[in-house]
Structure formats: structure tokens, C-alpha cells
Amino acid sequence: MTPRHTLAAYAALLDRSVEQIAEAAADARTFDRLLIARVADVWDNNTYPFFRAATAHIAWRRERRARAALRWMAALSSTRQAWMEEQAAVAGHRIGALLGEPAPDSGPSRDYAGVVRPDSGVLDAALAEAWTRDYALDRARVRTLRLERVGSALTGFVLLEAERRFPVAGQEARAAASPAELQISLDEVSEVCFDSDDPTGAVLTVEADGRVGISLGRQGVLRGSRSRAYVHDWAWHLSTAGRAADAVVPALVRRGGRRSPGDPPGGLGPFGAAALAARLLHFAMLEIRSVRFAAEAHRISLQALCRALSGCGTAVARAGAVRSVTGRERAFCALVEAWIRRGGAELEPWFAERLREVAEGTPLPRHTTAWVRDLQFQHPAAPATDRAVRVSAAKAARAAPVEASVELRLVSHTASHTTYSYDHQSSALVQFARPPGADAPGPSGWLLHARALEPVTRFQVRTEAFAGPGLLQLTTVDGGGAAVITLDGDALTVTGTVPTPR
């Protein structure tokens, strides 16, 4: 890649991000929630640096800003850089030489107060031994278990609450009043068996080939490979592992008032209609990223957003290269109109609401302000649905039994717990792909659905729940909110209450 094509590579990376999200959301049976959230998250902090690069008035300055912004984007982690190089290559750009060597994995670091903090890492035999030494795993409680199909692979996540074996006193004791949280994720789950009535006690086993086994309670188990682990513990620096890290992690260096390498690249802009376009794109990426809340994933218009934003990177670069101020303003106005038009009726209320928010907080030229006002008139926000109507419909849905052949995508269970003095009820979520009806939209027709129960009285799951299509049944008890969700007999059983919407 020549220095004159850096902005083109930057724009292509944004285009590929939208394409990758659309591909991951195209079929509910292979819906990849984690990939969608991860890709959209890239543009939370990188949308405005991209617009600042694309709207610089001189070509060499656009290229210079693009180089700085791409390097800053890659500096987050070696994983981020690998993704950037891969997706840029798909679009026909080679950016490895520009980015240089990947950033090394950081390991433990120090916070603002100079206290050493842990980093996530592979769960190997050494880490399993350290956790067993520092935490009472034999009395640990399974607080959260989540199993999820990511594409076609089955992944797992477990959060264990564990008491500390090391002494904690004084101010640290107050900060660490709650148990430590030991988090383990597995990218390839081979076996799972769990019963929420048997949540206490865990044993970690790591094989020579990296396979991990976690006993959960007396009878439960979670096995898999390609693991990552992290401990969330404000007193970790007092543990054996924390004291060892404290001896080797460099002291915190104060930088005074100078800009930190962690700050995004500087530069003015964007302004006017370009600023409005930047905020709309940023809003869209945050909307897409909200699939990381699994209970909301099926409510987000992913395909419509991707359709509206298709080719947005290249289009922004083209509009930003218009030399005259008036011409550039018109080009970005036309771009926003194209997004709204391609979004169609499905996104019209969303765009209307976002336009209102943007217009209230973005300084715009007079003629652009008039244009926004005209857009709002052409695309009015949908009236808010009366709450009584919503609650009435929800109550009817709570009482209706469900029976369908589905493909399970995600199940999760969280036990009752207290965090930051706030009490949380036990809860469970079942997310599944359901076959289409006669009028089902989407390339495959299959739709993503979810059912939540809160509180939960019992949760049981086995590997067979994810073996393929199965019969899902939701049965209400005595016509009220109490319900039982089952899949293929007893491969999955969840008993609890269907929550009333607030």
C-alpha cells in the first residue's frame, strides 16, 4: 500500500466492518452476537478520528491523519491489529507495514493509584494452581453460566464467586467486602452439565494440550478448549499472584498535562453536515453494539442498519474530498439522505429520533439547520406506544403457551446476588432461532427470539440441548406468570416467572 492510499484503506476497513456485521446477522441459525458486538465496538472510539481524517482540507493532511488514526486503532491489542490486517486484506489493502509490529500482550498493570491489577490470559496449569492457592474454590458458587452458539461453535462462560484465602485488612477489606469473581470463557465447549440446585464447589483441571475441565458442584461439569480467564478482585494485589506481579510490574509514570498515547489522534472537525453524519454513524454503531446485551439482540434492526450504511466508509471519504466548503456540505447532506432512504420504513422512526438528538447538540450552518428541519418534517418520529397497551399485550403473551421446533442459540443463568449494594434476582435467558412463518423477513426467513424468566427457581442444562433442532415448550402454570421452559424433554429445563415489562 502506498502512502497515498492510506485513507482509502481506512474507509475500506469501515466498509468491511458493516459487511462483516451483516454477514454475522444474516441467518438466525448462525447468528454471531459476539462478533457483531466486537466489530461495532471498534467504531465507538474510531468513528470521529475517521471523520477527522476524511474531512481534512488538504490531501496530504487526510493521509497523515489516516496513518495516525490507523496506528492508534491497532495499538489497543495484537488481536485488534490482526483483525484490521485481515479485513483490510479482504478489501484489497495491505496495511501490515504501516501498522508495524503488533502491540505485545500487556499482562498485569497499575491503576491510577499505582496498585497492580490483573489482566486476562489463557487459563493454563499455572493460573489454575494460583487460583486454587489464593481462592477457596471448594466453596466457590456458580453465579453465572452462559452457553452460546457463535456461528456454528459452542462457547461457554462461567463466573465463580469465591472467598479469599489470603488476609485482607483495613481499607482493602472495605473495598473487597464482596467475594472475588473468577471468570472463565471457553471458545470450544465439548461437554456441559449444570443444575442450579447444585452450584457450590469447583475444581479446575488443565490438560497438557490446553483442554480445560471445570467441575461445577457435585455433579456438574464444563469442558472445552481455547480458554481465557480473568479475576475481578479489588484485593488481588494482596494475593500471592498479586504480590509476585507487584515486584516486577514497573512503577506508574505520571505524564503531567501531556497527551497520553491512549488518547485518540488530534485534529479539528468534523463540522456542519459532516459532524451530523459522524454522530449518526456513531449512534448506529452503538445501536448495533447493544447486541452484547443478549436479551436485546433480537430487537435490533441489524440488517436494516447494515443496508443503510453499506459503503459508508468510501462514501464519507468521497464527500470529505470535495474541495469547496459548500460542495462538501451538500455532499454530506446527500449522504445522510441516502442512509435514511436505504433504511426504509423500518428505520425511519430511529433516524427521526437520532436527527432530533443530533440537531439539538451539533452547531450547523443556517442552510444545513433548515435542511435538518425539513428532514424531520419528512420523517417524523413514531408516536410513543401507550404503556397500558404494551402492558396488556405483554400480559396476554405471558399467559400464552409456546411450542415450536427451534435451534438453540444461547442459554444463560445468573443466581441472585448483590453488587455495589444492589440486590439482583436470579434470572435466565433462552435465545433461539425459530422457523419462518409465511411472511417472515430476512434472507433465511429464520428469526431470532428470546424468552426471559425472573426470578428463576431452577435451571438445568446438558450438552444435548445444543445438538440440533429440538422441540421448545413454554408452559404457563395456573395461567399466571409462573412458567417452565423445556427443550427436548430434559436437555434444558428452566422454571421461573415471566417478568412483567416496566
Short mmCIF file of C-alpha atoms in Angstrom, two decimals:
data_model
loop_
_atom_site.label_atom_id
_atom_site.label_comp_id
_atom_site.label_asym_id
_atom_site.label_seq_id
_atom_site.Cartn_x
_atom_site.Cartn_y
_atom_site.Cartn_z
CA MET A 1 0.00 0.00 0.00
CA THR A 2 1.42 3.39 -1.00
CA PRO A 3 1.27 6.36 1.40
CA ARG A 4 -1.31 7.96 -0.94
CA HIS A 5 -3.87 5.23 -0.31
CA THR A 6 -3.98 5.16 3.48
CA LEU A 7 -7.35 6.90 3.75
CA ALA A 8 -8.78 4.51 1.16
CA ALA A 9 -7.69 1.58 3.35
CA TYR A 10 -9.20 3.26 6.41
CA ALA A 11 -12.51 3.75 4.55
CA ALA A 12 -12.45 0.16 3.28
CA LEU A 13 -11.99 -1.06 6.85
CA LEU A 14 -15.24 0.70 7.83
CA ASP A 15 -16.99 -0.74 4.78
CA ARG A 16 -15.80 -4.24 5.67
CA SER A 17 -17.00 -3.78 9.25
CA VAL A 18 -20.55 -3.13 8.05
CA GLU A 19 -20.32 -6.10 5.66
CA GLN A 20 -18.98 -8.36 8.42
CA ILE A 21 -21.82 -7.37 10.76
CA ALA A 22 -24.39 -8.02 8.01
CA GLU A 23 -22.90 -11.45 7.30
CA ALA A 24 -22.91 -12.39 11.00
CA ALA A 25 -26.56 -11.33 11.36
CA ALA A 26 -27.87 -12.73 8.05
CA ASP A 27 -29.19 -16.04 9.40
CA ALA A 28 -30.58 -16.51 12.90
CA ARG A 29 -29.28 -20.10 12.86
CA THR A 30 -25.67 -18.88 12.61
CA PHE A 31 -26.12 -15.53 14.37
CA ASP A 32 -22.77 -14.42 15.82
CA ARG A 33 -23.65 -11.98 18.57
CA LEU A 34 -20.13 -11.67 19.99
CA LEU A 35 -18.56 -10.90 16.60
CA ILE A 36 -21.20 -8.26 15.87
CA ALA A 37 -20.62 -6.57 19.22
CA ARG A 38 -16.84 -6.75 18.87
CA VAL A 39 -16.78 -5.21 15.38
CA ALA A 40 -19.25 -2.43 16.24
CA ASP A 41 -17.26 -1.64 19.37
CA VAL A 42 -14.23 -0.80 17.22
CA TRP A 43 -16.09 2.23 15.88
CA ASP A 44 -17.14 3.60 19.25
CA ASN A 45 -13.75 5.29 19.62
CA ASN A 46 -12.73 5.34 15.95
CA THR A 47 -15.66 6.97 14.14
CA TYR A 48 -14.60 10.54 14.89
CA PRO A 49 -10.88 10.01 14.11
CA PHE A 50 -12.02 8.59 10.75
CA PHE A 51 -14.19 11.63 10.01
CA ARG A 52 -11.41 13.99 11.11
CA ALA A 53 -9.08 12.29 8.66
CA ALA A 54 -11.62 12.17 5.84
CA THR A 55 -12.62 15.86 6.13
CA ALA A 56 -9.18 17.50 6.32
CA HIS A 57 -8.97 20.15 3.58
CA ILE A 58 -5.65 19.03 2.05
CA ALA A 59 -4.99 15.57 0.61
CA TRP A 60 -1.62 15.05 2.32
CA ARG A 61 -3.20 16.01 5.64
CA ARG A 62 -6.01 13.49 5.12
CA GLU A 63 -3.41 10.79 4.52
CA ARG A 64 -1.33 11.81 7.53
CA ARG A 65 -4.34 11.78 9.85
CA ALA A 66 -5.42 8.42 8.45
CA ARG A 67 -2.00 6.91 9.17
CA ALA A 68 -2.02 8.20 12.75
CA ALA A 69 -5.59 7.03 13.32
CA LEU A 70 -4.97 3.52 11.95
CA ARG A 71 -1.89 3.10 14.14
CA TRP A 72 -3.82 4.29 17.18
CA MET A 73 -6.65 1.87 16.37
CA ALA A 74 -4.19 -1.03 16.15
CA ALA A 75 -2.36 -0.12 19.36
CA LEU A 76 -5.17 -1.49 21.53
CA SER A 77 -4.03 -5.11 21.21
CA SER A 78 -2.45 -7.68 18.92
CA THR A 79 -5.94 -9.15 18.40
CA ARG A 80 -7.27 -5.80 17.16
CA GLN A 81 -4.33 -5.40 14.78
CA ALA A 82 -4.75 -8.92 13.41
CA TRP A 83 -8.43 -8.19 12.70
CA MET A 84 -7.55 -4.92 10.96
CA GLU A 85 -4.96 -6.55 8.71
CA GLU A 86 -7.31 -9.42 7.87
CA GLN A 87 -10.30 -7.25 6.97
CA ALA A 88 -8.21 -4.69 5.06
CA ALA A 89 -6.72 -7.56 3.02
CA VAL A 90 -10.23 -8.80 2.16
CA ALA A 91 -10.88 -5.30 0.77
CA GLY A 92 -7.63 -5.38 -1.22
CA HIS A 93 -5.38 -3.32 1.08
CA ARG A 94 -2.18 -4.40 2.84
CA ILE A 95 -1.61 -2.34 5.97
CA GLY A 96 0.78 -4.56 7.95
CA ALA A 97 3.86 -2.49 7.09
CA LEU A 98 2.06 0.72 8.07
CA LEU A 99 0.98 -0.68 11.45
CA GLY A 100 4.34 -2.29 12.31
CA GLU A 101 4.80 -4.96 14.94
CA PRO A 102 1.66 -5.85 16.95
CA ALA A 103 1.38 -4.46 20.46
CA PRO A 104 2.54 -7.06 23.00
CA ASP A 105 0.04 -8.52 25.44
CA SER A 106 0.11 -6.15 28.38
CA GLY A 107 -0.07 -8.52 31.36
CA PRO A 108 -0.68 -7.10 34.85
CA SER A 109 -0.58 -3.29 35.05
CA ARG A 110 -1.07 -0.49 37.56
CA ASP A 111 -4.17 1.63 38.03
CA TYR A 112 -4.26 5.40 38.57
CA ALA A 113 -3.22 4.91 42.20
CA GLY A 114 -0.28 2.69 41.32
CA VAL A 115 -1.95 -0.52 42.59
CA VAL A 116 -1.16 -3.58 40.49
CA ARG A 117 -4.17 -5.08 38.70
CA PRO A 118 -4.55 -8.40 36.82
CA ASP A 119 -5.01 -8.88 33.10
CA SER A 120 -6.95 -11.58 31.26
CA GLY A 121 -4.97 -14.52 29.98
CA VAL A 122 -5.04 -18.15 28.96
CA LEU A 123 -6.20 -20.49 31.71
CA ASP A 124 -3.16 -22.74 31.97
CA ALA A 125 -1.99 -25.07 34.72
CA ALA A 126 -0.01 -22.29 36.44
CA LEU A 127 -3.01 -19.96 36.62
CA ALA A 128 -5.30 -22.77 37.81
CA GLU A 129 -2.80 -23.54 40.58
CA ALA A 130 -2.56 -19.85 41.55
CA TRP A 131 -6.34 -19.53 41.77
CA THR A 132 -6.61 -22.70 43.82
CA ARG A 133 -3.97 -21.34 46.19
CA ASP A 134 -5.45 -17.85 46.56
CA TYR A 135 -9.20 -18.60 46.49
CA ALA A 136 -11.45 -21.17 48.19
CA LEU A 137 -12.63 -22.91 45.02
CA ASP A 138 -14.04 -25.80 47.04
CA ARG A 139 -16.65 -23.35 48.40
CA ALA A 140 -17.00 -21.23 45.26
CA ARG A 141 -20.51 -20.62 43.90
CA VAL A 142 -21.53 -20.57 40.24
CA ARG A 143 -23.08 -17.13 39.86
CA THR A 144 -23.37 -17.06 36.07
CA LEU A 145 -23.27 -19.76 33.42
CA ARG A 146 -23.73 -18.85 29.76
CA LEU A 147 -23.62 -21.17 26.76
CA GLU A 148 -23.83 -19.67 23.28
CA ARG A 149 -23.53 -20.69 19.69
CA VAL A 150 -21.07 -18.33 17.98
CA GLY A 151 -21.54 -19.10 14.31
CA SER A 152 -21.51 -22.90 14.47
CA ALA A 153 -19.19 -23.26 17.51
CA LEU A 154 -20.48 -23.69 21.07
CA THR A 155 -18.85 -21.31 23.56
CA GLY A 156 -19.13 -21.13 27.33
CA PHE A 157 -18.65 -18.63 30.13
CA VAL A 158 -18.75 -19.22 33.86
CA LEU A 159 -18.38 -16.73 36.71
CA LEU A 160 -17.46 -18.15 40.10
CA GLU A 161 -17.85 -16.22 43.35
CA ALA A 162 -15.04 -17.27 45.68
CA GLU A 163 -13.80 -16.33 49.14
CA ARG A 164 -10.16 -15.30 49.52
CA ARG A 165 -7.59 -17.49 51.26
CA PHE A 166 -5.20 -14.57 51.79
CA PRO A 167 -5.68 -11.97 54.56
CA VAL A 168 -7.31 -8.64 53.72
CA ALA A 169 -7.44 -5.87 56.33
CA GLY A 170 -8.02 -2.14 56.74
CA GLN A 171 -9.17 -0.09 53.77
CA GLU A 172 -8.72 -3.02 51.37
CA ALA A 173 -11.18 -5.08 53.45
CA ARG A 174 -13.90 -2.47 52.92
CA ALA A 175 -13.18 -2.23 49.20
CA ALA A 176 -13.19 -6.02 48.88
CA ALA A 177 -16.24 -6.73 51.03
CA SER A 178 -17.83 -8.81 48.26
CA PRO A 179 -16.39 -12.13 47.04
CA ALA A 180 -13.85 -12.27 44.23
CA GLU A 181 -15.22 -13.01 40.77
CA LEU A 182 -13.31 -15.63 38.78
CA GLN A 183 -14.32 -15.51 35.11
CA ILE A 184 -13.56 -18.26 32.60
CA SER A 185 -14.54 -18.35 28.94
CA LEU A 186 -14.17 -21.30 26.56
CA ASP A 187 -14.30 -20.88 22.78
CA GLU A 188 -14.95 -24.56 22.09
CA VAL A 189 -17.21 -26.35 24.58
CA SER A 190 -17.34 -30.14 24.30
CA GLU A 191 -19.44 -31.00 27.36
CA VAL A 192 -21.69 -29.24 29.85
CA CYS A 193 -23.95 -30.38 32.65
CA PHE A 194 -25.27 -27.98 35.29
CA ASP A 195 -28.06 -27.80 37.84
CA SER A 196 -28.69 -24.56 39.74
CA ASP A 197 -29.66 -26.65 42.77
CA ASP A 198 -26.02 -27.85 42.87
CA PRO A 199 -23.95 -24.65 42.44
CA THR A 200 -21.25 -24.91 45.12
CA GLY A 201 -17.69 -26.11 44.67
CA ALA A 202 -15.36 -26.01 41.67
CA VAL A 203 -12.23 -27.86 40.60
CA LEU A 204 -10.07 -26.65 37.70
CA THR A 205 -8.23 -29.17 35.53
CA VAL A 206 -5.94 -28.19 32.66
CA GLU A 207 -4.60 -30.87 30.32
CA ALA A 208 -1.24 -30.72 28.56
CA ASP A 209 -2.97 -29.97 25.25
CA GLY A 210 -4.76 -26.95 26.77
CA ARG A 211 -8.16 -28.57 27.26
CA VAL A 212 -9.91 -27.31 30.39
CA GLY A 213 -12.29 -29.12 32.71
CA ILE A 214 -14.28 -27.33 35.41
CA SER A 215 -16.33 -29.33 37.87
CA LEU A 216 -19.42 -27.38 38.95
CA GLY A 217 -20.93 -28.58 42.20
CA ARG A 218 -21.07 -32.29 42.93
CA GLN A 219 -22.32 -33.50 39.53
CA GLY A 220 -21.86 -30.62 37.08
CA VAL A 221 -19.07 -30.09 34.56
CA LEU A 222 -17.96 -27.68 31.85
CA ARG A 223 -15.27 -28.90 29.44
CA GLY A 224 -13.70 -27.22 26.46
CA SER A 225 -10.63 -25.59 24.97
CA ARG A 226 -9.24 -22.23 23.87
CA SER A 227 -9.81 -20.68 27.27
CA ARG A 228 -9.43 -17.18 28.68
CA ALA A 229 -9.58 -16.27 32.36
CA TYR A 230 -9.79 -13.12 34.44
CA VAL A 231 -10.16 -12.38 38.12
CA HIS A 232 -12.14 -9.33 39.24
CA ASP A 233 -10.91 -8.69 42.77
CA TRP A 234 -10.10 -5.32 44.30
CA ALA A 235 -7.78 -7.09 46.76
CA TRP A 236 -5.90 -9.11 44.12
CA HIS A 237 -2.70 -7.15 44.78
CA LEU A 238 -2.58 -8.78 48.24
CA SER A 239 -2.79 -12.34 46.87
CA THR A 240 0.27 -14.48 46.24
CA ALA A 241 -0.01 -13.88 42.49
CA GLY A 242 -0.63 -10.16 43.01
CA ARG A 243 2.43 -9.72 45.24
CA ALA A 244 4.58 -11.53 42.66
CA ALA A 245 3.28 -9.20 39.92
CA ASP A 246 3.82 -6.14 42.12
CA ALA A 247 7.51 -6.98 42.32
CA VAL A 248 8.04 -6.91 38.55
CA VAL A 249 5.46 -4.50 37.07
CA PRO A 250 7.11 -1.09 36.50
CA ALA A 251 6.05 1.80 38.70
CA LEU A 252 3.39 4.15 37.38
CA VAL A 253 4.84 7.07 35.41
CA ARG A 254 2.96 10.35 35.72
CA ARG A 255 2.71 12.28 32.44
CA GLY A 256 1.61 15.65 33.75
CA GLY A 257 -0.54 17.58 31.29
CA ARG A 258 0.84 15.97 28.14
CA ARG A 259 -1.35 13.88 25.87
CA SER A 260 -1.23 10.18 26.69
CA PRO A 261 -0.58 7.58 23.98
CA GLY A 262 -4.03 6.27 24.94
CA ASP A 263 -5.72 9.44 23.64
CA PRO A 264 -7.14 9.42 20.09
CA PRO A 265 -5.31 11.30 17.32
CA GLY A 266 -5.95 15.03 17.36
CA GLY A 267 -7.25 17.35 14.67
CA LEU A 268 -10.24 19.63 14.29
CA GLY A 269 -13.61 18.61 12.96
CA PRO A 270 -15.79 17.35 11.65
CA PHE A 271 -18.09 20.33 11.18
CA GLY A 272 -21.56 21.00 9.81
CA ALA A 273 -23.28 18.20 7.94
CA ALA A 274 -20.14 16.06 8.29
CA ALA A 275 -20.49 16.29 12.08
CA LEU A 276 -24.14 15.28 11.77
CA ALA A 277 -23.18 12.28 9.62
CA ALA A 278 -20.46 11.31 12.10
CA ARG A 279 -22.89 11.37 15.00
CA LEU A 280 -25.48 9.34 13.09
CA LEU A 281 -22.87 6.72 12.22
CA HIS A 282 -21.65 6.67 15.83
CA PHE A 283 -25.24 6.25 17.07
CA ALA A 284 -25.72 3.38 14.61
CA MET A 285 -22.60 1.58 15.80
CA LEU A 286 -23.69 1.93 19.44
CA GLU A 287 -27.13 0.60 18.50
CA ILE A 288 -25.51 -2.40 16.78
CA ARG A 289 -23.12 -2.94 19.68
CA SER A 290 -26.05 -3.27 22.08
CA VAL A 291 -26.42 -6.89 20.91
CA ARG A 292 -23.84 -7.59 23.62
CA PHE A 293 -26.88 -7.47 25.92
CA ALA A 294 -28.23 -10.83 24.81
CA ALA A 295 -31.80 -10.08 25.86
CA GLU A 296 -31.90 -7.16 23.41
CA ALA A 297 -30.22 -8.81 20.41
CA HIS A 298 -33.43 -9.89 18.68
CA ARG A 299 -34.95 -6.39 18.93
CA ILE A 300 -32.24 -4.57 16.93
CA SER A 301 -32.74 -3.94 13.20
CA LEU A 302 -29.28 -5.16 12.23
CA GLN A 303 -29.98 -5.93 8.58
CA ALA A 304 -31.71 -2.59 8.04
CA LEU A 305 -28.86 -0.66 9.67
CA CYS A 306 -26.27 -2.50 7.59
CA ARG A 307 -28.30 -1.89 4.44
CA ALA A 308 -28.50 1.82 5.23
CA LEU A 309 -24.77 2.12 5.97
CA SER A 310 -23.46 -0.08 3.16
CA GLY A 311 -20.35 1.53 1.65
CA CYS A 312 -20.39 4.33 4.24
CA GLY A 313 -16.60 4.48 4.60
CA THR A 314 -15.92 5.03 0.93
CA ALA A 315 -18.84 7.48 0.69
CA VAL A 316 -17.56 9.57 3.63
CA ALA A 317 -14.05 9.70 2.12
CA ARG A 318 -15.50 10.80 -1.21
CA ALA A 319 -17.64 13.53 0.37
CA GLY A 320 -14.73 14.73 2.52
CA ALA A 321 -12.53 15.17 -0.56
CA VAL A 322 -14.87 17.77 -2.12
CA ARG A 323 -12.81 20.95 -2.19
CA SER A 324 -15.37 23.71 -1.71
CA VAL A 325 -16.98 24.20 1.69
CA THR A 326 -20.45 24.49 0.18
CA GLY A 327 -19.95 21.47 -2.04
CA ARG A 328 -18.70 19.36 0.88
CA GLU A 329 -21.71 20.41 2.97
CA ARG A 330 -24.06 19.37 0.18
CA ALA A 331 -22.22 16.07 -0.30
CA PHE A 332 -22.66 15.12 3.35
CA CYS A 333 -26.32 16.19 3.29
CA ALA A 334 -26.85 13.91 0.30
CA LEU A 335 -25.04 11.08 2.12
CA VAL A 336 -27.30 11.34 5.17
CA GLU A 337 -30.37 11.40 2.93
CA ALA A 338 -29.13 8.22 1.20
CA TRP A 339 -28.74 6.47 4.57
CA ILE A 340 -32.29 7.41 5.58
CA ARG A 341 -33.69 6.36 2.21
CA ARG A 342 -31.94 2.97 2.24
CA GLY A 343 -33.05 2.35 5.83
CA GLY A 344 -36.65 2.39 4.65
CA ALA A 345 -39.76 2.42 6.81
CA GLU A 346 -38.16 0.09 9.36
CA LEU A 347 -35.54 2.69 10.36
CA GLU A 348 -37.50 5.89 9.72
CA PRO A 349 -38.53 6.37 13.40
CA TRP A 350 -34.96 5.57 14.52
CA PHE A 351 -33.42 8.11 12.16
CA ALA A 352 -36.04 10.71 13.13
CA GLU A 353 -35.20 10.37 16.82
CA ARG A 354 -31.46 10.46 16.17
CA LEU A 355 -31.81 13.54 13.94
CA ARG A 356 -33.63 15.31 16.74
CA GLU A 357 -30.86 14.47 19.22
CA VAL A 358 -28.09 15.45 16.80
CA ALA A 359 -29.70 18.71 15.72
CA GLU A 360 -30.02 19.81 19.35
CA GLY A 361 -26.33 19.30 20.10
CA THR A 362 -24.45 19.98 16.85
CA PRO A 363 -23.58 23.51 15.62
CA LEU A 364 -24.72 23.67 11.99
CA PRO A 365 -24.68 26.32 9.25
CA ARG A 366 -28.00 28.08 8.74
CA HIS A 367 -28.91 26.33 5.48
CA THR A 368 -27.96 22.93 6.98
CA THR A 369 -30.18 23.62 10.00
CA ALA A 370 -33.07 24.31 7.62
CA TRP A 371 -32.28 21.08 5.78
CA VAL A 372 -32.38 19.09 9.04
CA ARG A 373 -35.71 20.69 9.88
CA ASP A 374 -37.08 19.61 6.50
CA LEU A 375 -35.79 16.07 7.08
CA GLN A 376 -37.52 15.91 10.44
CA PHE A 377 -40.75 17.07 8.81
CA GLN A 378 -40.44 14.39 6.09
CA HIS A 379 -39.55 11.64 8.58
CA PRO A 380 -41.48 12.27 11.84
CA ALA A 381 -40.74 10.15 14.88
CA ALA A 382 -43.24 7.42 15.63
CA PRO A 383 -45.63 8.27 18.49
CA ALA A 384 -44.83 6.58 21.77
CA THR A 385 -46.90 3.47 22.38
CA ASP A 386 -49.30 3.83 25.28
CA ARG A 387 -47.87 1.98 28.27
CA ALA A 388 -51.21 0.43 29.22
CA VAL A 389 -51.49 -1.11 25.74
CA ARG A 390 -47.94 -2.51 25.98
CA VAL A 391 -48.53 -3.99 29.43
CA SER A 392 -51.86 -5.50 28.35
CA ALA A 393 -50.22 -7.14 25.33
CA ALA A 394 -47.36 -8.38 27.49
CA LYS A 395 -49.75 -9.97 29.97
CA ALA A 396 -51.50 -11.78 27.13
CA ALA A 397 -48.14 -13.03 25.86
CA ARG A 398 -47.21 -14.24 29.36
CA ALA A 399 -50.28 -16.44 29.51
CA ALA A 400 -49.82 -17.93 26.03
CA PRO A 401 -48.05 -21.30 25.82
CA VAL A 402 -45.36 -21.79 23.16
CA GLU A 403 -44.41 -24.95 21.32
CA ALA A 404 -42.07 -24.91 18.33
CA SER A 405 -39.13 -26.67 16.71
CA VAL A 406 -36.16 -24.34 17.23
CA GLU A 407 -32.38 -24.18 17.14
CA LEU A 408 -30.96 -23.05 20.47
CA ARG A 409 -28.53 -20.12 20.25
CA LEU A 410 -27.95 -19.11 23.87
CA VAL A 411 -28.91 -20.05 27.40
CA SER A 412 -27.75 -18.22 30.49
CA HIS A 413 -28.46 -18.37 34.19
CA THR A 414 -27.46 -15.88 36.86
CA ALA A 415 -28.03 -16.64 40.54
CA SER A 416 -29.33 -13.99 42.93
CA HIS A 417 -26.50 -11.78 44.15
CA THR A 418 -25.59 -8.33 45.42
CA THR A 419 -23.26 -5.95 43.59
CA TYR A 420 -22.46 -2.44 44.77
CA SER A 421 -25.19 -2.71 47.44
CA TYR A 422 -27.82 -3.54 44.81
CA ASP A 423 -29.72 -6.82 45.06
CA HIS A 424 -30.29 -8.77 41.84
CA GLN A 425 -32.86 -11.54 41.48
CA SER A 426 -31.96 -14.81 39.82
CA SER A 427 -32.65 -14.76 36.10
CA ALA A 428 -32.40 -16.86 32.96
CA LEU A 429 -32.47 -16.18 29.24
CA VAL A 430 -33.19 -18.60 26.40
CA GLN A 431 -32.42 -17.34 22.89
CA PHE A 432 -33.29 -19.39 19.84
CA ALA A 433 -33.75 -19.34 16.07
CA ARG A 434 -37.31 -20.09 15.03
CA PRO A 435 -38.50 -21.23 11.60
CA PRO A 436 -40.26 -18.66 9.45
CA GLY A 437 -43.94 -18.03 9.03
CA ALA A 438 -45.44 -17.22 5.67
CA ASP A 439 -44.46 -13.55 5.89
CA ALA A 440 -41.10 -13.86 7.68
CA PRO A 441 -38.45 -11.36 6.54
CA GLY A 442 -34.73 -11.94 6.15
CA PRO A 443 -32.54 -13.90 3.74
CA SER A 444 -33.12 -17.18 5.57
CA GLY A 445 -36.57 -16.44 6.96
CA TRP A 446 -35.47 -17.76 10.36
CA LEU A 447 -35.95 -15.23 13.14
CA LEU A 448 -34.16 -14.70 16.43
CA HIS A 449 -36.36 -14.91 19.53
CA ALA A 450 -35.71 -14.81 23.27
CA ARG A 451 -37.56 -15.77 26.42
CA ALA A 452 -36.56 -14.49 29.86
CA LEU A 453 -37.57 -15.67 33.32
CA GLU A 454 -37.00 -13.70 36.52
CA PRO A 455 -36.77 -14.86 39.24
CA VAL A 456 -35.72 -18.45 38.48
CA THR A 457 -36.37 -21.34 40.84
CA ARG A 458 -34.41 -23.94 38.89
CA PHE A 459 -32.12 -24.12 35.84
CA GLN A 460 -30.80 -27.34 34.31
CA VAL A 461 -28.88 -27.79 31.07
CA ARG A 462 -26.94 -30.53 29.27
CA THR A 463 -24.83 -30.59 26.10
CA GLU A 464 -27.66 -32.25 24.17
CA ALA A 465 -29.66 -29.01 24.24
CA PHE A 466 -27.32 -27.69 21.52
CA ALA A 467 -27.20 -30.89 19.45
CA GLY A 468 -29.53 -29.55 16.75
CA PRO A 469 -33.17 -28.60 16.17
CA GLY A 470 -35.36 -29.50 19.12
CA LEU A 471 -38.85 -29.02 20.45
CA LEU A 472 -39.03 -25.99 22.76
CA GLN A 473 -42.04 -25.68 25.02
CA LEU A 474 -43.03 -22.82 27.29
CA THR A 475 -45.81 -23.83 29.65
CA THR A 476 -47.51 -21.39 31.98
CA VAL A 477 -48.56 -22.54 35.43
CA ASP A 478 -52.11 -21.76 36.62
CA GLY A 479 -52.47 -19.17 33.86
CA GLY A 480 -50.18 -16.70 35.65
CA GLY A 481 -46.63 -15.53 35.28
CA ALA A 482 -45.04 -18.74 36.52
CA ALA A 483 -43.65 -20.77 33.62
CA VAL A 484 -41.49 -23.73 32.64
CA ILE A 485 -39.27 -23.74 29.54
CA THR A 486 -38.13 -27.14 28.29
CA LEU A 487 -36.19 -28.29 25.25
CA ASP A 488 -36.18 -31.90 24.08
CA GLY A 489 -37.55 -33.24 27.33
CA ASP A 490 -34.91 -32.54 29.96
CA ALA A 491 -31.91 -31.35 27.90
CA LEU A 492 -32.89 -27.87 29.09
CA THR A 493 -35.33 -27.06 31.89
CA VAL A 494 -35.90 -23.57 33.26
CA THR A 495 -38.54 -22.86 35.90
CA GLY A 496 -39.38 -19.33 36.95
CA THR A 497 -41.56 -16.30 36.32
CA VAL A 498 -42.10 -14.40 33.09
CA PRO A 499 -41.30 -10.79 34.06
CA THR A 500 -43.83 -8.01 33.52
CA PRO A 501 -42.40 -5.17 31.39
CA ARG A 502 -41.83 -1.93 33.27
#
